[in-house]
Amino acid sequence: TFSTGINLVEVYATVTHRDGQPATGLTAADFRVVEDEVLQTITTFAAGEFPLSITIALDRSFSMAGERLALSKRAARTFIAALRPTDEVMVLAIGSEIETMMPPVPAREAGATGRGPQRGSPAGDPAWWESIDAWGTTPLYDATAQALDAIQARSGRRALLLISDGSDRGSHTTATDLIARARQSDVLVYPVAIGGTRPPVFAELANVTGGRTFFIDDPKRLESELGTLARELRFQYLLGYTPSRAASADPGWRAIEVTVSQPDVRVRARDGY
């Protein structure tokens, strides 16, 4: 809970081996949490599968037309199928405007049958996904900021999966503004860049929120990479602590660093609140 005035601070941490697979079996004693260079005492610890609310934002702009968009839609469907049935999924299409293609529904409905999107057909119906065709330009920074706002109202562990070629056109939001907004949110951001460039803003979004960025130079790899991400999201660690420095002492930004004592693993967590 990243909010000044709330005593308990909760941080979701992802720990993976070199091959990208989740590192399981860790205990609270394996973690070290430092806030503003002061070691904190972990008082709450949990490991495993936590309720997830995820928004999938698909870039549908003309620069994504053809194979990129087709593979993105197929990969998104495969990703949804790999989530826990009770995880909550929302789908947005990003063009010149943001369109809510599917309001939040359980993954079992989003990937197969049941209540469909606002258009009225099941989300698992290939015909529905094909209705997301290329259209418009991409004010990507504006759209990402709006997507963060859309998911902010959801409860529990929240994440944003952004699939785009990374080209921003005409946003009022600057890259700096977007990073600041992401840093202030409590949403894990997973930007996926498709194409020949690796947008620096994507790496920043992942770093400040504790997410992970993917660079896909061959769109055909997208489906397998999102499968890896789905497995990663199924196992994370929750660390809770009461800051040793009272919240009222300084309402400003507080930096967090999470490390693990185990060798050959990587830990990712948001960098502050």
Steps between C-alpha positions, in 0.01 A plus 500: 500500500697800376331788676642753743337464839445124473733317736541174311686513171444201270731416211452230238833347399574278202801271533624304200790274407731577209271305266209724594314238701356601840719432803280323754559386856641827634418618853487842661855444625622490139380858434649833597288815474660843528303824508698821457819306580357368828451125544138411575352210695273280289188434707271360229604236250313284251601300197300353215201600293324823592181638344592692186319772307672561168428739217621406152553806282540414131646755260270490198650797312587486131867441586391165652295393196546155351701225664588699812139562599384151403771335710437742788135402518579129484769535768262695725242221479766240583620713791148526644457123475817452710374717788315365801128462418406748774748771395328813372569615143413819312589564134561845352570587136729798446471707185426868469273431797481232768211258457396259773457178306427294810418625850654314797390136503651177640765346276290188455239718328748724320679207341217262424130552561264692723435870519673665208613852429274796452447399140313196623701200374722275716859621534626156401324522165766554230252714307489747789878533512508552125275803548805677647638621170765761424376854543639841586829630629649435843511762775670220694599697810150644538348155451733334752419767758128442444550124530675549834206709618254235381663221697569711807142454616533121506588319824787273598807438286474709186696478176506660155614306193574744219565358152623758248774590256582782740441787259334799663323752280333813632478434873450788739661285769880503486716197567613663826141561606407140422787357704404723793137385482601134481735544795220648712259218412509152650467322165755254363570605141610251234573684173559281194674666205444342159724600212847631435540745789510474878331813639692625809172600667392135503800397709437789739133407543599145593782605733305748709195277546670164554378359169699372207548613142525279193658588167363286217696544177314207342122526561474120479677482838232705672276210595776305677627810682153579634472139612813556709346814647178317591701240691690777676181672608371179655773504764619809685593600852322752721716686749354726766671728749430799722745780409747571779457871422149625577292607200427837658871579520533544123209467256732501199629223276655194663735271311475123541764240415424129522780241476521124545783310666480206259759482218417507129155651537355836403247690707268769364286729714379857474756764597299699752174662605 
